[in-house]
CSV table of C-alpha atoms in Angstrom, one decimal:
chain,number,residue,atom,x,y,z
A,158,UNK,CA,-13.5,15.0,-5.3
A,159,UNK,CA,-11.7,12.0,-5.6
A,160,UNK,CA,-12.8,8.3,-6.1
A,161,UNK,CA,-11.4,5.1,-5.4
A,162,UNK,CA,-13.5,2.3,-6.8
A,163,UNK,CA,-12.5,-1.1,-6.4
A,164,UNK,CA,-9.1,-0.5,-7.4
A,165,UNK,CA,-6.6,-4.0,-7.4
A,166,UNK,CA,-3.1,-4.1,-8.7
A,167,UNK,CA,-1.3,-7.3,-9.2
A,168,UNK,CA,2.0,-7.8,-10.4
A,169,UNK,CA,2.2,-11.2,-11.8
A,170,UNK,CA,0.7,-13.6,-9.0
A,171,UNK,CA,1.3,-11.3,-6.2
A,172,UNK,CA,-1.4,-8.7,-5.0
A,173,UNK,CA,0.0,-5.1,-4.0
A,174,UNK,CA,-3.6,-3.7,-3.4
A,175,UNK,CA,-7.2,-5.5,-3.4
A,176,UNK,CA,-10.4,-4.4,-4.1
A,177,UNK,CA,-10.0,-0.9,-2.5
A,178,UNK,CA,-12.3,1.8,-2.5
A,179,UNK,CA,-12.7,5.0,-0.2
A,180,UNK,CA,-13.5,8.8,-1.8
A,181,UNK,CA,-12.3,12.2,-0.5
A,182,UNK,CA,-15.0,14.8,-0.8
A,183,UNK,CA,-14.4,18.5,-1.7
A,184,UNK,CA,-13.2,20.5,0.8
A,185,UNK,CA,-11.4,17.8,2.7
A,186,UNK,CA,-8.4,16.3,3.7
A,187,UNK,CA,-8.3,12.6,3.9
A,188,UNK,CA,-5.4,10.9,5.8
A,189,UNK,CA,-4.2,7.7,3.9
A,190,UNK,CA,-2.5,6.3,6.7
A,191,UNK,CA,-0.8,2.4,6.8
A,192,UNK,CA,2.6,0.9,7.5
A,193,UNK,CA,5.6,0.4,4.7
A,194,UNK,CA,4.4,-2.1,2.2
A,195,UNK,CA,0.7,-1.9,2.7
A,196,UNK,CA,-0.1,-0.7,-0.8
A,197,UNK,CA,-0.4,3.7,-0.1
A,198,UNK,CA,2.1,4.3,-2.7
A,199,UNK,CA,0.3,2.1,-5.9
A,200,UNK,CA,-2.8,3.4,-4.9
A,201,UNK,CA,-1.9,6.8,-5.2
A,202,UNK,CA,0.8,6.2,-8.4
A,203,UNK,CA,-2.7,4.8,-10.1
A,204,UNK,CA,-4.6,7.7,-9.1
A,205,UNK,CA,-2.0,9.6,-10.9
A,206,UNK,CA,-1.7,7.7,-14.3
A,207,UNK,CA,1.5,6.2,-12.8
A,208,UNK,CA,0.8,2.7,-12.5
A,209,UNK,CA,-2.3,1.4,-14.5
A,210,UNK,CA,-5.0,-0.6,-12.5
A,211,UNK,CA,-5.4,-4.4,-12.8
A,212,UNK,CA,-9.3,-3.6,-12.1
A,213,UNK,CA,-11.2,-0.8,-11.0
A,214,UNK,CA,-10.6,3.0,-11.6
A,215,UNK,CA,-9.4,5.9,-10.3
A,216,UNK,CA,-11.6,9.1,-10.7
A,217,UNK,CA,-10.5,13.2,-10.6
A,218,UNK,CA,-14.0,15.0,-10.3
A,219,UNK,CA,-15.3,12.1,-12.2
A,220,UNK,CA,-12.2,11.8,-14.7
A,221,UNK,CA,-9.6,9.6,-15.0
A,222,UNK,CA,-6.0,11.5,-14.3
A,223,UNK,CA,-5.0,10.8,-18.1
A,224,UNK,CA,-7.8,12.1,-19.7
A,225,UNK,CA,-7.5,15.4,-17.8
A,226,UNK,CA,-7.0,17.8,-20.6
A,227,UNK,CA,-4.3,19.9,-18.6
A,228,UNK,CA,-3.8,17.6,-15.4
A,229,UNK,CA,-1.3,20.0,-13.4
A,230,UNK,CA,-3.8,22.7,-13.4
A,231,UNK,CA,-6.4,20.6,-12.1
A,232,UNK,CA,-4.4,18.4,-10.0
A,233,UNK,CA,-1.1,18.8,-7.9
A,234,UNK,CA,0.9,16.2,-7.2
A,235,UNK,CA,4.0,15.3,-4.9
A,236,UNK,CA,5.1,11.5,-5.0
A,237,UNK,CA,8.6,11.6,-4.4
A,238,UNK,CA,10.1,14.8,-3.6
A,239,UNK,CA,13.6,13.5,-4.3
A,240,UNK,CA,12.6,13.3,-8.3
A,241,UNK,CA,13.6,16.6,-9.6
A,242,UNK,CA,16.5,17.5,-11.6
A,243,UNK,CA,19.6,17.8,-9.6
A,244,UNK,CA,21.4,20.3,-11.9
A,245,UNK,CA,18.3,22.8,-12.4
A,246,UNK,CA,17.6,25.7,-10.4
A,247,UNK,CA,14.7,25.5,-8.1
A,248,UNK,CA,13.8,28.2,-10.3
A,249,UNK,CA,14.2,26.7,-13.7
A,250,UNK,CA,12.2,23.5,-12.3
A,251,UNK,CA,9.5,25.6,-11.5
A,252,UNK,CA,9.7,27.8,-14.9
A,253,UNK,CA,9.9,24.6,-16.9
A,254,UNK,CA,6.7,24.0,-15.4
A,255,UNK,CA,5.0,27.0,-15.8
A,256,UNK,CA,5.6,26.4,-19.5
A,257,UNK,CA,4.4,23.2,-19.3
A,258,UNK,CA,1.2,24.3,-17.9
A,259,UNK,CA,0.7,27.3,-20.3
A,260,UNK,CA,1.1,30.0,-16.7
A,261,UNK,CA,2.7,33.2,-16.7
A,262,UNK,CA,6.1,33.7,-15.6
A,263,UNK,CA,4.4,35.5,-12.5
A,264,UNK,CA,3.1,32.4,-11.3
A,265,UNK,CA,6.6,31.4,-10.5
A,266,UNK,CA,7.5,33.9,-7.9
A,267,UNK,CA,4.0,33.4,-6.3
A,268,UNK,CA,4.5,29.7,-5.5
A,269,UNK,CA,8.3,30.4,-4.4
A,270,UNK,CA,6.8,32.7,-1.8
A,271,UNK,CA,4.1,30.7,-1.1
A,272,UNK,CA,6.7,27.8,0.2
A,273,UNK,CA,9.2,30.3,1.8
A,274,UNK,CA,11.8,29.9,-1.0
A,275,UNK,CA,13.3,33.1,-0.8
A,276,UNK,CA,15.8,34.4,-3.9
A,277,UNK,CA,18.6,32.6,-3.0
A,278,UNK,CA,17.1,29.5,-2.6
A,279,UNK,CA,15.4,29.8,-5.8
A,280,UNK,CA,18.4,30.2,-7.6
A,281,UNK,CA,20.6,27.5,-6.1
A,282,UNK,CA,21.0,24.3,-7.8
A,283,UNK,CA,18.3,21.5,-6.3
A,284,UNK,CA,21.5,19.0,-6.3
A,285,UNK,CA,22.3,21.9,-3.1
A,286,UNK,CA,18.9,21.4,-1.6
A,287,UNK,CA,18.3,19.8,1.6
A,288,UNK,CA,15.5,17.3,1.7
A,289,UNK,CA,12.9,19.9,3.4
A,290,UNK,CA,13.9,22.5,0.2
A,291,UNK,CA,12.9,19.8,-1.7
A,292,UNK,CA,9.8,18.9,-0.1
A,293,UNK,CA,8.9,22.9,-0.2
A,294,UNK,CA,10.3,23.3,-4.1
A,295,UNK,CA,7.9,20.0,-4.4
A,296,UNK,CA,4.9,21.4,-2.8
A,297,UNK,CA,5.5,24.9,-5.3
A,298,UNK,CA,5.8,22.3,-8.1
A,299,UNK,CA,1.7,20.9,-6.8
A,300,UNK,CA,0.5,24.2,-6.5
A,301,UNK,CA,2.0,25.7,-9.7
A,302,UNK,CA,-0.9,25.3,-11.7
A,303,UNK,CA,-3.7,26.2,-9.0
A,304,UNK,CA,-5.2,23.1,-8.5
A,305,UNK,CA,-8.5,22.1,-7.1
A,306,UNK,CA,-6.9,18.7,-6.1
A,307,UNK,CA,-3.7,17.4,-4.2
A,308,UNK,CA,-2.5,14.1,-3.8
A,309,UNK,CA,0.6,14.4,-1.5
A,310,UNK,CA,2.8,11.3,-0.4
A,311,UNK,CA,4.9,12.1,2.7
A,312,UNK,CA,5.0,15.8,2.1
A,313,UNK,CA,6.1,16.9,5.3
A,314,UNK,CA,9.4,13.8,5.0
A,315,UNK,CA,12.5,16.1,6.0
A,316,UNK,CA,10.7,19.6,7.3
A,317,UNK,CA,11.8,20.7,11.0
A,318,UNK,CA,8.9,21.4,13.2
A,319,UNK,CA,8.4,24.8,12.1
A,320,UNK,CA,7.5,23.8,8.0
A,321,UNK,CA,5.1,20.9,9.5
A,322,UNK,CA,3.6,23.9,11.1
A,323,UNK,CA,3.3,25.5,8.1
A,324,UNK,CA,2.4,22.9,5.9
A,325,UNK,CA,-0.3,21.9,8.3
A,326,UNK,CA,-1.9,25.7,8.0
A,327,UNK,CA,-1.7,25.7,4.0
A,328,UNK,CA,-3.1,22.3,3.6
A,329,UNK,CA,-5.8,23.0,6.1
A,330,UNK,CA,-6.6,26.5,4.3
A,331,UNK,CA,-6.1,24.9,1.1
A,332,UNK,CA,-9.1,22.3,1.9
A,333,UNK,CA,-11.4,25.1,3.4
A,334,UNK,CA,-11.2,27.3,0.5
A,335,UNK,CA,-13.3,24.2,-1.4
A,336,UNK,CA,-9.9,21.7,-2.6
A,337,UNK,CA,-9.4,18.2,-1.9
A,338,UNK,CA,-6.6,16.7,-0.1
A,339,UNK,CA,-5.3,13.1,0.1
A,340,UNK,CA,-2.4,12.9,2.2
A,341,UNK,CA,-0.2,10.2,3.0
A,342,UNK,CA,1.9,10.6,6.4
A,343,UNK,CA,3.7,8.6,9.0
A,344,UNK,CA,3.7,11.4,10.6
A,345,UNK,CA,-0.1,10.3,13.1
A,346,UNK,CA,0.0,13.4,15.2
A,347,UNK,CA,0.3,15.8,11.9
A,348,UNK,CA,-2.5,13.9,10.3
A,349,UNK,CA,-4.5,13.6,13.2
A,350,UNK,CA,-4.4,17.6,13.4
A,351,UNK,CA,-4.9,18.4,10.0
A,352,UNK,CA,-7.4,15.5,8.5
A,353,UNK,CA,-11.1,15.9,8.6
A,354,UNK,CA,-11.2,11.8,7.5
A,355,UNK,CA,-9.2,9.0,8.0
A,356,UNK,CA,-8.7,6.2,5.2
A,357,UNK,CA,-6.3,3.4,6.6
A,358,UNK,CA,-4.7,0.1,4.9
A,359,UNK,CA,-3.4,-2.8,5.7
A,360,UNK,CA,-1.6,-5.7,3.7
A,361,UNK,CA,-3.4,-3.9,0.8
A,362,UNK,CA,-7.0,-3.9,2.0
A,363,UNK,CA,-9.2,-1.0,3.5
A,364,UNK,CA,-9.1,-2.0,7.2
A,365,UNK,CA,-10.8,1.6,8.3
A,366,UNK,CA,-12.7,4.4,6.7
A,367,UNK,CA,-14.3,7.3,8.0
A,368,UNK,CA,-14.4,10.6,10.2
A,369,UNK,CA,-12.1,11.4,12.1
A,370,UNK,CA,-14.2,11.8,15.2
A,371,UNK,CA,-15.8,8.7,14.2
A,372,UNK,CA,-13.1,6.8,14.3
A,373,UNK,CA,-11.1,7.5,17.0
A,374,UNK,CA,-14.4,7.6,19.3
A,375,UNK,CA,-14.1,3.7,18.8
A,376,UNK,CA,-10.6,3.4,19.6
A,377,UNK,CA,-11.4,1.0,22.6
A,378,UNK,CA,-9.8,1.2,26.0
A,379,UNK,CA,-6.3,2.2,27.1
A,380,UNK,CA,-4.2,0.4,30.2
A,381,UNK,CA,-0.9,0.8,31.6
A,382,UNK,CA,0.0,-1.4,33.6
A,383,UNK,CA,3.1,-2.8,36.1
A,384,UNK,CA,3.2,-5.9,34.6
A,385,UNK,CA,1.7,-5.2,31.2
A,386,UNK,CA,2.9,-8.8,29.5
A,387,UNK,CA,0.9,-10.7,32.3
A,388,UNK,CA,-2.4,-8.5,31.9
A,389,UNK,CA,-2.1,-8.7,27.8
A,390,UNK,CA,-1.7,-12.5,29.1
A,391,UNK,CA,-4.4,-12.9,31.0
A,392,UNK,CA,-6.8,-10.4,28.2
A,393,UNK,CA,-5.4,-12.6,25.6
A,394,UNK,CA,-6.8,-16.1,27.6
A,395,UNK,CA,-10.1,-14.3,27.6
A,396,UNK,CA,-10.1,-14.0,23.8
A,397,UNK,CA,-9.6,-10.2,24.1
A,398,UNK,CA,-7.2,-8.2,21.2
A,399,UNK,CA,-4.5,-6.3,22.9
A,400,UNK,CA,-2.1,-4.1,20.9
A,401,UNK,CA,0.9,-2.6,22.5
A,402,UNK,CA,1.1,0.9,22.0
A,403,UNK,CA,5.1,2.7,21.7
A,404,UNK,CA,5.2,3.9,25.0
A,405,UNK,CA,4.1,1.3,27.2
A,406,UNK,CA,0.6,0.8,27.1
A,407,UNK,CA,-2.1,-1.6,25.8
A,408,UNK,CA,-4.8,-0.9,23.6
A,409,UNK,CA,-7.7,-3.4,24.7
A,410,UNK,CA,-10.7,-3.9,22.3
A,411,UNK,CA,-13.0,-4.0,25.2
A,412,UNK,CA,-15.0,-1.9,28.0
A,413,UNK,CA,-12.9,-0.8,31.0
A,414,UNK,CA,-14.9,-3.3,33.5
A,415,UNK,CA,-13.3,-6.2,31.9
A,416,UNK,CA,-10.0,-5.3,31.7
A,417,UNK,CA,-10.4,-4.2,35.8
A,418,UNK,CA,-11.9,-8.0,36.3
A,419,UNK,CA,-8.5,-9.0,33.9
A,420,UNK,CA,-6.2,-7.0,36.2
A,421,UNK,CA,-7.9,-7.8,39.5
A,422,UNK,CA,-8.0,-11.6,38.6
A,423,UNK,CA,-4.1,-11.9,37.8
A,424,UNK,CA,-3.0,-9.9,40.5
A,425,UNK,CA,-1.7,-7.0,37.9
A,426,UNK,CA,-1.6,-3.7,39.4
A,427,UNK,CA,-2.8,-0.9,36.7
A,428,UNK,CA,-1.6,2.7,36.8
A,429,UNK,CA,-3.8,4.2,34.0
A,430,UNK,CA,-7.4,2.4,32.2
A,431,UNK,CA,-9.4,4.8,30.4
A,432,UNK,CA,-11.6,5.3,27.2
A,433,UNK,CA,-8.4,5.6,24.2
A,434,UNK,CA,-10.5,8.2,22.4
A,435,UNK,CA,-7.7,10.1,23.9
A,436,UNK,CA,-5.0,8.5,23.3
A,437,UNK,CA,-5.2,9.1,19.4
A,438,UNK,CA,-4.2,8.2,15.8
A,439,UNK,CA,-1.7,6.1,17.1
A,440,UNK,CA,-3.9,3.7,19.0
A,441,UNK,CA,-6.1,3.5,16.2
A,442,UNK,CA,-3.4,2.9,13.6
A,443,UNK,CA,-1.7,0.3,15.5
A,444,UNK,CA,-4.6,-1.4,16.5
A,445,UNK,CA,-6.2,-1.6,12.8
A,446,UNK,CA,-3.3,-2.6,11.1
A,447,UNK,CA,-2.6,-5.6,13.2
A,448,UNK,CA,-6.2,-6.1,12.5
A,449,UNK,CA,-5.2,-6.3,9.1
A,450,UNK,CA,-2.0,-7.9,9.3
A,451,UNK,CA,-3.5,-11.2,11.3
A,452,UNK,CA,-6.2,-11.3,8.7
A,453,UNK,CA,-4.5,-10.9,5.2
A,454,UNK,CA,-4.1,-14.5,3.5
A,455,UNK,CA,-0.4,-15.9,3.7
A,456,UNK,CA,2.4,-14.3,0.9
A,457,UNK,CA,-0.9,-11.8,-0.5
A,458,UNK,CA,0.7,-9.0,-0.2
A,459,UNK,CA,4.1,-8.8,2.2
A,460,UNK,CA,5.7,-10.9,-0.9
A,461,UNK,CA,4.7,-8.6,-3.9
A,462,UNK,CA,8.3,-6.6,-4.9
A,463,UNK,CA,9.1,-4.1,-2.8
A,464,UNK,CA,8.8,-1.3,-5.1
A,465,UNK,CA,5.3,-1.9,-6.0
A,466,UNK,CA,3.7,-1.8,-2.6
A,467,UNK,CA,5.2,1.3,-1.2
């Protein structure tokens, strides 16, 4: 299990995360979804003994990462798949490792075909590697030491479809052999299919957190329309929160009657209005981070450095 509590971070006078607490239960994967700069990256660098904590704490099955007594076998963990030693094998990053960690050599060759490095992969510098040979050496790296826990920051960055495929499947089988899963994506549609709970942030605040059915059963209603500026215009005179979706549409935080009375009353002709339970992680995200966005105080967050609120 992992546990959040009331974790803030400031560098000097400027506030990457505040007051944020959520927990991913055991046998899990949580989804820690928010845009670039709303504060996933500290929070999960202070989970790992990264970055320390202005206030609050940061619990591994009640434990603090750093007083773990062998961390990598309790917890794996892939930050920045980029940070590995150009001039090393994929094998000797992975030996190194196992040493490390007190494993058997053995251990080696499991996670290498665990990821789908085959021999010659394995023995070719990571300097050679593509990023998605990275992201797979990486994942081998988290599961070297056969963790209970994984905290994974855009683990699928650089795979083709086929290895978000596959690391959909051994995250998901991962979680349902009794592990816990934090996972950070941009990647809504992957999340949405994998993640049993859905943890998102905002300008360094919790603006959602809870199931995922939960969730996106609230989602509100989706419109397309011919003329969607002059029916968010005419919702927006009402007082109603639209949020443009990628493709077209409008995310309405309101029942389907009054965006009909909307549409009928400004002459807008719809060609889609129905529940946006459907219309998925997307919806949701865009709709609660501009939730979050309109209500974070002015330079709180979106003037911290950039590094620090990743």
């Amino acid at each position: 299990m992992i546990e959040i509590e009331n974790v803030t971070k400031r560098y000097g006078s400027q506030t990457a995360v505040a007051d944020v607490s959520f927990r991913c239960e055991t046998g899990t994967v949580t989804g820690f979804l928010g845009p670039n700069g709303a504060g996933k990256s500290t929070t999960m660098r202070i989970l790992a003994g990264l970055t320390p904590a202005t206030s609050g704490r940061a619990l591994i099955d009640g434990i603090p990462y750093r007083s773990l007594p062998n961390p990598g076998r309790a917890v794996g963990v892939l930050l920045d798949a980029s940070a590995q030693h150009p001039g090393r094998t994929g094998r000797e990053v992975l030996t190194l490792g196992s040493m490390l960690l007190g494993l058997p050599r053995e251990r080696v060759v499991q996670v290498l075909d665990l990821v789908g490095l085959d021999k010659k992969a394995a023995d070719k510098r990571v300097g050679n590697y593509s990023l998605g040979m990275r992201q797979r050496l990486g994942l081998a790296h988290s599961l070297l030491g056969n963790p209970s826990t994984l905290v994974l920051d855009e683990p699928a960055n650089g795979l083709d479809p086929e290895g978000i495929f596959w690391m959909r499947g051994l995250l998901r089988e991962f979680a349902d052999r009794g592990g816990t899963v934090l996972l950070s994506s941009h990647l809504l549609h992957e999340v949405e299919a994998v993640a049993d709970h859905l943890v998102v942030i905002g300008n360094g605040r919790i603006a959602a957190d809870g199931s995922k059915k939960e969730l996106l059963a609230g989602a509100g209603t989706l419109v397309r329309a011919l003329d969607p500026q002059r029916l968010g215009q005419a919702l927006a005179q009402q007082g109603v929160k639209v949020t443009p979706t990628a493709d077209g549409a409008l995310l309405v935080d309101a029942e389907a009657l009054v965006v009909g009375q909307a549409a009928a009353a400004s002459g807008t002709v719809l060609s889609e209005l129905r529940p946006a339970d459907g219309a998925g992680l997307e919806a949701l995200f865009l709709q609660l981070t501009a939730t979050a966005t309109a209500a974070a105080p002015a330079g709180a967050v979106n003037n911290a450095p950039m590094e620090a609120v990743r």
